[in-house]
Coordinates of C-alpha atoms in Angstrom, one line a residue:
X18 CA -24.7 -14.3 22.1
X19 CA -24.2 -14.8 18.4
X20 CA -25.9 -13.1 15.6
X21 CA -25.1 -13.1 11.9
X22 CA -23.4 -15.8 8.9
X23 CA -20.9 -18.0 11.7
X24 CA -19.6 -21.5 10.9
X25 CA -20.5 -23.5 14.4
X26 CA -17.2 -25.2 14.3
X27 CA -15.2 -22.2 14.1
X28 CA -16.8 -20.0 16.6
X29 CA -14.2 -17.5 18.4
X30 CA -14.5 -19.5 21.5
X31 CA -12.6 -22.7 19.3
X32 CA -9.9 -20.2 18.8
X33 CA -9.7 -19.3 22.6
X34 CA -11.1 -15.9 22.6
X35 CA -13.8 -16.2 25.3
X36 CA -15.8 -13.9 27.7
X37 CA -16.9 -11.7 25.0
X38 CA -20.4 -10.1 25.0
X39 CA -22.3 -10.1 21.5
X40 CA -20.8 -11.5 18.6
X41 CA -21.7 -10.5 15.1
X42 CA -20.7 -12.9 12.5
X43 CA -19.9 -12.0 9.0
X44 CA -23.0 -9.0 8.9
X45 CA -23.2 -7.6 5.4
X46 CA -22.6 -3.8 4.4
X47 CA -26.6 -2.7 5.4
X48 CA -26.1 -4.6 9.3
X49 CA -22.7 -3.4 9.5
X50 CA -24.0 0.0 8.7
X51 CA -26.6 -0.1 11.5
X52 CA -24.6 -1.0 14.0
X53 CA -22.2 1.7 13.3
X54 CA -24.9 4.6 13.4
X55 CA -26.5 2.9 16.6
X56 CA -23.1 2.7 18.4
X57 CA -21.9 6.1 17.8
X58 CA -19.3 5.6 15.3
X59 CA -20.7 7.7 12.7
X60 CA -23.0 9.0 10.4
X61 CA -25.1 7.7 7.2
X62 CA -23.6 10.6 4.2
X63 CA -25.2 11.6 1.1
X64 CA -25.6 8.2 -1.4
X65 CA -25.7 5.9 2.2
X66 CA -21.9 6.2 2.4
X67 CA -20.7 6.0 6.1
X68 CA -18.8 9.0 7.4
X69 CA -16.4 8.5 10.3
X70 CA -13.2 10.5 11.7
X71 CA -10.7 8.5 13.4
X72 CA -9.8 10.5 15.9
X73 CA -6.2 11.2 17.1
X74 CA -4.9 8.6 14.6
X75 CA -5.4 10.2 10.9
X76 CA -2.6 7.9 9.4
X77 CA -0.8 4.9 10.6
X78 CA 1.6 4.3 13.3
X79 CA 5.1 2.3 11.5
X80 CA 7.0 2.7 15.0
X81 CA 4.6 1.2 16.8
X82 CA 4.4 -1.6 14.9
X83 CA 6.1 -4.8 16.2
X84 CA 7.0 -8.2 15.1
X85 CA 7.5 -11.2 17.9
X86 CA 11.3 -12.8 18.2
X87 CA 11.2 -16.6 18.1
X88 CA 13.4 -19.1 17.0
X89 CA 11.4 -19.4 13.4
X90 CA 11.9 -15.6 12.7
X91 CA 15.3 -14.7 14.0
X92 CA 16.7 -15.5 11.0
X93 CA 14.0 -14.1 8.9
X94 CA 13.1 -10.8 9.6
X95 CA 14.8 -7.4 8.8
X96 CA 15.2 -6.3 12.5
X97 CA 16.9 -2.7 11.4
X98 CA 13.4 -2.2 10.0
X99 CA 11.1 -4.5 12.0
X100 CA 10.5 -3.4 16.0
X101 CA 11.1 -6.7 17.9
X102 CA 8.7 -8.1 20.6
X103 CA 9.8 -11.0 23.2
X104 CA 6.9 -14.3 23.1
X105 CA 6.4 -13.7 26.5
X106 CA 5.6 -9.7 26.5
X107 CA 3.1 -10.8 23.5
X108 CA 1.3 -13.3 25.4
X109 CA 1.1 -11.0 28.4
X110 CA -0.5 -8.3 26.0
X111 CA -2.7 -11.0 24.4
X112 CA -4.0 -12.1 27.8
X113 CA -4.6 -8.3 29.0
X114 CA -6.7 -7.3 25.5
X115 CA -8.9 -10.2 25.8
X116 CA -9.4 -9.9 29.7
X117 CA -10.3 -5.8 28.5
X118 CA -12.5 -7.3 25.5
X119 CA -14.8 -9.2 28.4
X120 CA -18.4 -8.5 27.8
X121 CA -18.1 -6.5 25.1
X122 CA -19.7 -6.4 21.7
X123 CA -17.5 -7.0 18.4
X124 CA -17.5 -7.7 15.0
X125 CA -16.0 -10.8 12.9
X126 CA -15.4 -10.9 9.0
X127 CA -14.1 -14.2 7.5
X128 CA -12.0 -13.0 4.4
X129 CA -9.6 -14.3 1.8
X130 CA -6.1 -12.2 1.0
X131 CA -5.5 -13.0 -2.8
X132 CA -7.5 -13.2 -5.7
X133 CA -5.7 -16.4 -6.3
X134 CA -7.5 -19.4 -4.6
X135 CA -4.3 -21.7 -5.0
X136 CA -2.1 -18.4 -3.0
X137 CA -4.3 -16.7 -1.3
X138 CA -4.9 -16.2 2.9
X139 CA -7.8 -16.7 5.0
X140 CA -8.2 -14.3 7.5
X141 CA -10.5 -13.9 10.3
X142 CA -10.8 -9.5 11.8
X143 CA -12.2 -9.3 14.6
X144 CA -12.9 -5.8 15.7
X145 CA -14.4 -3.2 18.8
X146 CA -15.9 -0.9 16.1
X147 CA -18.5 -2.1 13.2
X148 CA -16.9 0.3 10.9
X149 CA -14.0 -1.5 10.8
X150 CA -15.9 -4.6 9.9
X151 CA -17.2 -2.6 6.8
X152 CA -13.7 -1.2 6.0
X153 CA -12.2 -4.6 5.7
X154 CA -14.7 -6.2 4.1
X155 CA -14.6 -3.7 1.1
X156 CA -10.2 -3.9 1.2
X157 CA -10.2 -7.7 1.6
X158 CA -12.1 -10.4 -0.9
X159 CA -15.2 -11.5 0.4
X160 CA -15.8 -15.0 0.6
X161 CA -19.2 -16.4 -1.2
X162 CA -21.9 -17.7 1.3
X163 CA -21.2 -21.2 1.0
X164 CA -17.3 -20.3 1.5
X165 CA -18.0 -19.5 4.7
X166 CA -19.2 -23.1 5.6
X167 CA -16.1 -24.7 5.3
X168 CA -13.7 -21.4 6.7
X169 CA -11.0 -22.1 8.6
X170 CA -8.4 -18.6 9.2
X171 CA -5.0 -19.0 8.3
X172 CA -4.5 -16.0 10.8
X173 CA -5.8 -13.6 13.2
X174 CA -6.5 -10.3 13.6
X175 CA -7.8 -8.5 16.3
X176 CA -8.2 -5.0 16.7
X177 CA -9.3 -3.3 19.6
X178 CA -8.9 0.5 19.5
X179 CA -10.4 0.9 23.3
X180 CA -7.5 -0.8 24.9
X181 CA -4.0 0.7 25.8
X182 CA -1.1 -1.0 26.1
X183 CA 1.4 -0.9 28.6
X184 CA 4.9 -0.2 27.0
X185 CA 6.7 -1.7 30.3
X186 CA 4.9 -5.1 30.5
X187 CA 3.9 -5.2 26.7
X188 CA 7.6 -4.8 25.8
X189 CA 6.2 -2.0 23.0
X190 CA 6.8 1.6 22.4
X191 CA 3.9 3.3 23.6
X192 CA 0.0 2.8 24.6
X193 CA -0.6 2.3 20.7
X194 CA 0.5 -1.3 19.5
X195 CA 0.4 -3.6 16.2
X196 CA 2.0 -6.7 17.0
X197 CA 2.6 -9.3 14.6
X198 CA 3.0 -13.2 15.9
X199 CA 4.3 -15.8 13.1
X200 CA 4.0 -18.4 15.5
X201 CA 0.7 -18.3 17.0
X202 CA -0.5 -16.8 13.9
X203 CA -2.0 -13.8 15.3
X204 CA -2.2 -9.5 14.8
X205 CA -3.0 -7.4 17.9
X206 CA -4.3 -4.2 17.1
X207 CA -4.6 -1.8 19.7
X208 CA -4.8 2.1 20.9
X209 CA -5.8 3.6 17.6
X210 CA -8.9 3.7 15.2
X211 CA -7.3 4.4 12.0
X212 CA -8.6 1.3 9.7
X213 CA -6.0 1.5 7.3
X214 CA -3.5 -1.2 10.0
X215 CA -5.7 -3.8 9.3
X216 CA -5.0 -3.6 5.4
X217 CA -1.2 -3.4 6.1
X218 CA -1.1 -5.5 8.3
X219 CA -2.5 -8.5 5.8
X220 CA -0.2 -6.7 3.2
X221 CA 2.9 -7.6 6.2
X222 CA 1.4 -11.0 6.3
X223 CA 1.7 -11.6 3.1
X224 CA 4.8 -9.8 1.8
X225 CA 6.5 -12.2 4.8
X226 CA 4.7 -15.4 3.8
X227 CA 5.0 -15.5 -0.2
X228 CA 8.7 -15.2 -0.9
X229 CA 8.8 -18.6 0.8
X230 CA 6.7 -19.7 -2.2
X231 CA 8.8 -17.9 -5.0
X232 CA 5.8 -15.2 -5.1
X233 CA 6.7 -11.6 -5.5
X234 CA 4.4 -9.4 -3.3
X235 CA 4.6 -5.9 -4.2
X236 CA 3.3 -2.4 -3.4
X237 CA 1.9 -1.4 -6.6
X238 CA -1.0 -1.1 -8.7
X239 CA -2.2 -2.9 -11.7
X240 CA -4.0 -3.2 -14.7
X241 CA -3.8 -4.7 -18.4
X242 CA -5.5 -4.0 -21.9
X243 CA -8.6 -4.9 -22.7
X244 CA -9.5 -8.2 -23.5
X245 CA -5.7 -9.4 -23.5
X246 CA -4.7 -9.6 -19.7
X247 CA -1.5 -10.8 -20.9
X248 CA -1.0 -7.4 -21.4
X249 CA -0.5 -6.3 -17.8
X250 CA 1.3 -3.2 -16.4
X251 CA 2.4 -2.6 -12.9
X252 CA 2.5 0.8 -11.4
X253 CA 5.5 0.5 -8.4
X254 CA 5.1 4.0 -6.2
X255 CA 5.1 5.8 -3.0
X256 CA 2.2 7.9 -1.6
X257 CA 1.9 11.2 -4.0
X258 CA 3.5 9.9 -7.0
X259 CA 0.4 9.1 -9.0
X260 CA 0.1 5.3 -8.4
X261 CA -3.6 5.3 -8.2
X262 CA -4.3 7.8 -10.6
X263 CA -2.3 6.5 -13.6
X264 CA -3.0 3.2 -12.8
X265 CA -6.8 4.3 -13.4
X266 CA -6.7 4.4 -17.2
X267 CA -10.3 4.1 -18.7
X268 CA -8.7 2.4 -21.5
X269 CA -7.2 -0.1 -19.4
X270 CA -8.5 -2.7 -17.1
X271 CA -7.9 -2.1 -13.4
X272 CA -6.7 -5.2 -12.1
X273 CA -6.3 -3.2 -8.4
X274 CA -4.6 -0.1 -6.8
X275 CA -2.3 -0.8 -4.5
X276 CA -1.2 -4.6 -3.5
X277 CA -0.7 -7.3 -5.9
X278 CA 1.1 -10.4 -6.0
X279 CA 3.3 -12.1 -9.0
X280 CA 2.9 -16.0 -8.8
X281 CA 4.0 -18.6 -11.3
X282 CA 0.9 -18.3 -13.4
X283 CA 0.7 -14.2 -13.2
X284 CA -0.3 -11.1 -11.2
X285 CA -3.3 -11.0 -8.9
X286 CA -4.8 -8.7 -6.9
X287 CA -4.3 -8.8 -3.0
X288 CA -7.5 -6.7 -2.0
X289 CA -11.5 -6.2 -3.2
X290 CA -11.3 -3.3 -2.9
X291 CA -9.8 0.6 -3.0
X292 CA -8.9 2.8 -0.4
X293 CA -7.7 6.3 -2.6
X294 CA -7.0 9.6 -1.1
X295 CA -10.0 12.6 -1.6
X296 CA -7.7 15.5 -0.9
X297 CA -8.8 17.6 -3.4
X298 CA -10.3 15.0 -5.6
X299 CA -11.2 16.7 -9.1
X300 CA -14.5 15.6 -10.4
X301 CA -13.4 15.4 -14.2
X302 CA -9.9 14.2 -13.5
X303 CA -11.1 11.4 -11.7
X304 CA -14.9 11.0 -12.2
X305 CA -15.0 7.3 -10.8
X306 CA -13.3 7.8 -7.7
X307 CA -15.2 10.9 -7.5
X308 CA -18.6 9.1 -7.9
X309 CA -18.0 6.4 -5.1
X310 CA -17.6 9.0 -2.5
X311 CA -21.6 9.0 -3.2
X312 CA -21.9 5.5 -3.1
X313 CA -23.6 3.3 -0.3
X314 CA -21.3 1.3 2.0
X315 CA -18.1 4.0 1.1
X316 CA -16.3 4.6 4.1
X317 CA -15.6 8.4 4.0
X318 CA -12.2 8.8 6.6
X319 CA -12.1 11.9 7.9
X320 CA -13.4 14.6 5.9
X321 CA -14.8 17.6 6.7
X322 CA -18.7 17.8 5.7
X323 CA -21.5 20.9 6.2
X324 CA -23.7 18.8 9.3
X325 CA -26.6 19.7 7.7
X326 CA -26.4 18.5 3.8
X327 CA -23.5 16.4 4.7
X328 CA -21.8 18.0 1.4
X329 CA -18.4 16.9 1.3
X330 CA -15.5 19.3 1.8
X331 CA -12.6 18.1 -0.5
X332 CA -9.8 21.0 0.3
X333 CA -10.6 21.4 3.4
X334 CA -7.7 19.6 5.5
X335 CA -8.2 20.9 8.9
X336 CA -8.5 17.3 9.9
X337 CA -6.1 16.0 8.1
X338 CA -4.8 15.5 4.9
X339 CA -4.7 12.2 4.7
X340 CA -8.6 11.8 3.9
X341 CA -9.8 9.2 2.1
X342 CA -12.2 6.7 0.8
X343 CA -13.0 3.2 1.4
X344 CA -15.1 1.3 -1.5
X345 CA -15.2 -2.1 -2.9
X346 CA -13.3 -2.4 -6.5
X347 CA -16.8 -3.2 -8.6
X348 CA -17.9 0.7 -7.7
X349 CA -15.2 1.1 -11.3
X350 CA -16.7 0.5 -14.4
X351 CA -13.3 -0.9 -15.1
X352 CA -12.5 -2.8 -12.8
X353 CA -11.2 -6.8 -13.4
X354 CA -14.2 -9.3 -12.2
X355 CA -11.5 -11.8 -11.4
X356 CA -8.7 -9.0 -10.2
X357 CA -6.2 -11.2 -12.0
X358 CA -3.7 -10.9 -15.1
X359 CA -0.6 -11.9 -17.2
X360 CA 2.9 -11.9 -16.0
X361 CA 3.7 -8.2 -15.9
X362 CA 5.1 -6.9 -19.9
X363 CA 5.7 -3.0 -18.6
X364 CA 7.1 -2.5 -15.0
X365 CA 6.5 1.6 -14.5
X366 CA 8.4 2.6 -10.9
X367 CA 7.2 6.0 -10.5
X368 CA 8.7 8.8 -8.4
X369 CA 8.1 12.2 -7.9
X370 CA 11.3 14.0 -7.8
X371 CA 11.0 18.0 -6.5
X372 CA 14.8 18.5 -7.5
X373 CA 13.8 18.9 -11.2
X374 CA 16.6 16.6 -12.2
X375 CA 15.1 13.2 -13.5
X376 CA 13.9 12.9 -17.0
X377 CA 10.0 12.4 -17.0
X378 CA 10.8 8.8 -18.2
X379 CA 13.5 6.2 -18.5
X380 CA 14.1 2.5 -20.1
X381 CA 15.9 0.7 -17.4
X382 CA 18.0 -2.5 -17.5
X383 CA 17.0 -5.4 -15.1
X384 CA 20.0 -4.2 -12.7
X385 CA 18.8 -0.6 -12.9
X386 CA 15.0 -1.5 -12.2
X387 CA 16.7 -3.8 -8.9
X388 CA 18.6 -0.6 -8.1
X389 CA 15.9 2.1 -8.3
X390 CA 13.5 -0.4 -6.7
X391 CA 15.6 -0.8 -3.5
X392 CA 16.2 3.0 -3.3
X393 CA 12.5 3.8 -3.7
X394 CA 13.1 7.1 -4.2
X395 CA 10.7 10.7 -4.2
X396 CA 11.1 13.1 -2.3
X397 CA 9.0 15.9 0.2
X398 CA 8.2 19.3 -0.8
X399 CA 8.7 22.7 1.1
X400 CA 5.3 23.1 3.2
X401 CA 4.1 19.7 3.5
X402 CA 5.9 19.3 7.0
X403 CA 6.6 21.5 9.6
X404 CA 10.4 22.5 9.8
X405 CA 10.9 21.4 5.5
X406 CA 12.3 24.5 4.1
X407 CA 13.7 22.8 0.9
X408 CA 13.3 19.6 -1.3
X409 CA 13.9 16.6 1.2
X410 CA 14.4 12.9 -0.4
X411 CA 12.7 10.1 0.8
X412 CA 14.0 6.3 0.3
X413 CA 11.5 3.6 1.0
X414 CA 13.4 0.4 -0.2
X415 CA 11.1 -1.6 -2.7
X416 CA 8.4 1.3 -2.6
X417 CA 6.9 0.3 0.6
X418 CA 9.2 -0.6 3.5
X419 CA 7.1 -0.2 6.6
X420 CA 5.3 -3.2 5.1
X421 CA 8.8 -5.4 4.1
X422 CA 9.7 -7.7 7.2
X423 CA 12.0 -9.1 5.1
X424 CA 15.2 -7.9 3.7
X425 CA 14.9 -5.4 1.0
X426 CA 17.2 -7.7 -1.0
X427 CA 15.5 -10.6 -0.5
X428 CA 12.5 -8.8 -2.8
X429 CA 14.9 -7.2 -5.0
X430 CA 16.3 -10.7 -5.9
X431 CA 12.7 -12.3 -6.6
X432 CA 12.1 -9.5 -8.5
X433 CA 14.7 -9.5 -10.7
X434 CA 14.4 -13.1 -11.2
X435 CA 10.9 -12.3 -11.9
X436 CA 12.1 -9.9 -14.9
X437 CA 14.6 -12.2 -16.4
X438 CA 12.2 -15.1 -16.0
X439 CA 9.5 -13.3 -18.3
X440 CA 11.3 -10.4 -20.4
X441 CA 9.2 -7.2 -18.3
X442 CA 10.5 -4.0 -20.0
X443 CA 11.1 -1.6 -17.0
X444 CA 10.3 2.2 -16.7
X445 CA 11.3 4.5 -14.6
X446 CA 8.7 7.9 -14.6
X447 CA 8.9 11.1 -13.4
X448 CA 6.0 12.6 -12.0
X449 CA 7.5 15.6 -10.2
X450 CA 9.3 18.7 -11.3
X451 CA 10.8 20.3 -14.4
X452 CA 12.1 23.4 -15.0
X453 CA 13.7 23.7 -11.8
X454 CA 13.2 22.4 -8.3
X455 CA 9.9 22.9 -6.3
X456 CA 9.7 26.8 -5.9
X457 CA 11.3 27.0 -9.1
X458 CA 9.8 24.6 -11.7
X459 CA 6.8 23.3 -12.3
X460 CA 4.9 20.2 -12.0
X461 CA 5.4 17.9 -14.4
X462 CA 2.4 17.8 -17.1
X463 CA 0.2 15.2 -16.2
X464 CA -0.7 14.7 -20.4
X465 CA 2.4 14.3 -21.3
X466 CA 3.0 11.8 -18.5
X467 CA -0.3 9.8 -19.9
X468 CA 1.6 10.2 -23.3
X469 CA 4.6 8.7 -22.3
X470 CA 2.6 5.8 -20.8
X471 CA 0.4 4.9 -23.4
X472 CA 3.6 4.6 -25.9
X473 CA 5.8 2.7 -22.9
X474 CA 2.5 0.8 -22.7
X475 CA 1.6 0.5 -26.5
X476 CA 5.2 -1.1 -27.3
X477 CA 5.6 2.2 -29.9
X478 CA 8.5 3.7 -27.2
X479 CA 10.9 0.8 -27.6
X480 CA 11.1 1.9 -31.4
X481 CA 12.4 5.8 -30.2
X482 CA 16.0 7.2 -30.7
X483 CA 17.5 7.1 -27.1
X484 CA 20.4 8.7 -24.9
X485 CA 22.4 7.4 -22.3
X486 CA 21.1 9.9 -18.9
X487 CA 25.1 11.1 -18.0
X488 CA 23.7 11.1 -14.2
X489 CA 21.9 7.4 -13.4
X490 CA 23.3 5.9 -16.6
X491 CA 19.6 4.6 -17.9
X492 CA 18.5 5.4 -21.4
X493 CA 16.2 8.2 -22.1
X494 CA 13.9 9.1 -25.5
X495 CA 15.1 11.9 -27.5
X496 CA 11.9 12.4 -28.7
X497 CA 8.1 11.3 -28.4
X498 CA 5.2 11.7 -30.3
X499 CA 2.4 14.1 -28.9
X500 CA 5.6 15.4 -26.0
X501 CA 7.7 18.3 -25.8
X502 CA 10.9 17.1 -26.6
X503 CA 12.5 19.8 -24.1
X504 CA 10.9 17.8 -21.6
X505 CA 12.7 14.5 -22.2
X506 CA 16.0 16.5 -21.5
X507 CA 15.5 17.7 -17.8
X508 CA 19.0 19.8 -17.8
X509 CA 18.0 22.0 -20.8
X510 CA 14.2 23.1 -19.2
X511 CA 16.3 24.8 -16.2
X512 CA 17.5 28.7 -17.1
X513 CA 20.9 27.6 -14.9
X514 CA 22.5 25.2 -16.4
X515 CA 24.9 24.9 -13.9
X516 CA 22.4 25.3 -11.2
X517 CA 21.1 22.2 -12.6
X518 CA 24.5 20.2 -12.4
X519 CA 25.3 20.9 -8.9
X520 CA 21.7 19.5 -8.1
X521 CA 22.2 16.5 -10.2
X522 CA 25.5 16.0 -8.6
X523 CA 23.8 15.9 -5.3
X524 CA 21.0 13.9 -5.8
X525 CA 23.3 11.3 -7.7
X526 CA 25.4 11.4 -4.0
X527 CA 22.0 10.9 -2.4
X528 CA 21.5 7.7 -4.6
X529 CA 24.5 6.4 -3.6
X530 CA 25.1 7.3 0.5
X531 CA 21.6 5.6 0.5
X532 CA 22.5 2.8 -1.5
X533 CA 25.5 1.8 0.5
X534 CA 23.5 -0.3 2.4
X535 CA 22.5 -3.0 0.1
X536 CA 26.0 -3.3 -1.7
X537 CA 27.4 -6.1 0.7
X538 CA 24.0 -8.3 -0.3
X539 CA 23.5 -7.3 -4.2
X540 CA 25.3 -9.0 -7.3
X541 CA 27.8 -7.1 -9.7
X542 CA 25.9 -5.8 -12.2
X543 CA 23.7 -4.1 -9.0
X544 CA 26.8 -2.7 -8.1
X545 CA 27.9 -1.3 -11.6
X546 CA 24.1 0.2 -12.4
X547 CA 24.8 2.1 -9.1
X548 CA 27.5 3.9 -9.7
X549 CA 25.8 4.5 -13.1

């Protein structure tokens, strides 16, 4: 049986999935909604957003993720950093999900990947659980009515949490499996309920398919002034470093918050929509993310609530804290209508360093931004793991690499192209500690971070007095109107000087042990901004 928005000719049977139960085609946010309180999955929270918890899974699951071995991606994919599966133990897992999926009841949603028509990705999700179908319909761009006539997917994905896979005949890791298939243009989900795979996995798709077409894919956010989106500003960052929330400038236009590509003709959002972390989400910080966790259709991931009022609990992390919120990117007043913009004029790589030893912002040459954007560098903090007893770094080549089957330098190299191509000014900003390490210091002022922004952004910190950093070798204000100039000089905020050098010295040989991976692939002047 079929219910809902389905284009005959492209029915899931045409595609070879067969034996199913119901079928809901394309239901909007209200049906989606339903079906998710009558099947258990959840519960209708204040405003008509949908609360769910995700059970064992409160964050994805990068080693279980695996990408199949033929003869078109041998040569292709980063296997150090990509899981391989063989064809055949993917079509044997294939064949067993279906056969599990017989007479059950799923969900499809017909969705585009790219606010660029001429780049973007049609994809078809099919999945066991209605929420899902509301998740990814606010993350991906929904199609308009008569779109859907004419869809045809460019790919795949199927996600069924309810099914387990078999590491021995699945050729996978454990009962939990994302399997990407080039080839047969597919995504199997499996084994976990945590929503946030079937964004990444579209973000894989893509960050594999675009380089082939001289696009830059990149984990960052986005946005540009108002009324000039030639002015556009990318925000490059790990989780914790403040990508969203800078990025969310109400004197700025938010072109999106996380994945954006960087065609011929510009930037352009990937998504329609916003998934942003709640943990202690501050009202008057961040009043419009804070208002769409009251908003119908947001998908509150599991957060702790009173059962009766269904009053949201936005410290409490006893489930994980990892919360969040799913919501589409009209819910801000700021957002882009056409999630597009110019060729980017300020590229901001943001890092949060706890070893108090980077400046709280940088002017980087183009070989500099290709060297700190294949270190993507921040770094852990005492207490937010078990067994972390001290600063820790963390290097996630181009800011995202559980998401790059590629080569790191392959995205480097577009990238600086990219830069040289169109004159971006790069930035490197500190976000994490001064003073001293974590334990010692303090957090970096989030003002003066916004007032360092607004004059990288406004064009007036070009004009500033600068000095070369004696550590990384990029160039640093000396001074900054509405900033602490104390500030812009890391080493003379510590009490120990000398404290501060031997922590410098170490980080520096953290830079470069990591970075000794990349120098058989980079250029010269790669190599010479490396050893600073």
């Amino acid at each position: 049986m079929e219910t809902g928005r389905v284009n005959p000719t492209m029915k899931l049977e045409n595609q070879g999935i067969t034996g199913l139960g119901y079928v809901y085609y394309n239901l909007i946010e209200p049906d989606l909604m339903s079906e998710a309180v009558k099947n258990g999955e959840g519960e209708i929270g204040q405003g008509g957003t949908f609360l769910v918890s995700t059970g064992k899974f409160t964050g994805r699951s990068p080693k279980d993720k695996h990408v199949v071995r033929t003869s078109s991606t041998e040569n292709t994919i980063w296997w150090d950093n990509n899981a391989p599966m063989e064809a055949d133990a993917f079509d044997r897992l294939y064949d067993d999900m279906i056969a599990h999926m017989g007479g059950g009841k799923f969900y499809v949603q017909d969705l585009f990947g790219g606010a660029d028509p001429a780049h973007r990705l049609d994809v078809r999700v099919v999945t066991e659980l209605a929420w899902h179908g509301l998740f990814i319909r606010h993350l991906l761009r929904r199609p308009e009515r008569e779109e859907l006539n004419s869809f045809t997917p460019d790919f795949t994905i199927i996600n069924c949490p309810s099914f387990k896979a078999d590491p021995e005949k699945h050729g996978c890791r454990s009962d939990t499996v994302i399997a990407l298939n080039f080839d047969r243009k597919l995504i199997l989900i499996g084994g976990t309920e945590y929503a946030g795979e079937n964004k990444k996995s579209v973000f894989s798709l893509l960050n594999y398919l675009l380089p082939e077409k001289g696009i830059m894919p990149m984990h960052c956010s986005a946005n540009h002034a108002v009324g000039n989106p030639v002015d556009t500003a990318v925000f490059f960052g790990l989780s914790g470093t403040g990508k969203t929330t800078l990025s969310a400038d109400p004197g700025r236009v938010l072109i999106g918050d996380d994945e954006h590509g960087w065609s011929e003709r510009g930037t352009f959002n990937f998504e329609g929509g916003c998934y942003a972390k709640t943990i202690g989400l501050d009202p008057e910080a961040e009043p419009e993310i804070y208002a769409t966790t009251q908003k119908f259709g947001t998908v509150i991931e599991n957060m702790v609530y009173d059962a009766e009022t269904k009053e949201l609990d936005f410290n409490d992390t006893s489930l994980t804290a990892n919360m969040r919120c799913a919501y589409p990117l009209e819910y801000i007043s700021n957002a882009s209508s056409t999630a597009l913009g110019g060729h980017p004029k300020n590229i901001i790589m943001l890092t949060c360093d706890a070893f108090g030893v980077l400046p709280p912002i940088a002017r980087l040459t183009p070989a500099q931004a290709m060297y700190h954007f294949l270190s993507g560098f921040t770094s852990k903090v005492a207490g937010t793991e078990r067994g972390v007893t001290e600063p820790e770094p963390t290097f996630s080549t181009c800011f995202g690499a559980p998401f790059m089957p590629r080569r790191p330098e392959e995205y480097g190299k577009l990238l600086q192209e990219k830069i040289a191509a169109h004159g971006a000014t790069c930035w490197l900003v500190n976000t994490g500690w001064t003073g001293g390490a974590y334990g010692t210091g303090s957090r970096m002022p989030i003002k003066a971070t916004r007032a360092l922004l607004s004059a990288a952004l406004d064009g007036s910190l070009t004009e500033a007095t600068f000095r070369k950093d004696p550590n990384f070798g990029f160039d640093v204000p000396v001074t900054v109107a509405g900033v602490d100039s104390s500030l812009l000089d890391p080493r003379s905020t510590w009490a120990d000087k000398e404290a501060y050098d031997k922590q410098a010295t170490r980080l520096v040989e953290m830079f470069a042990e990591n970075f000794e991976q990349y120098v058989p692939y980079i250029d010269e002047d790669v190599k010479a901004a490396a050893i600073g």
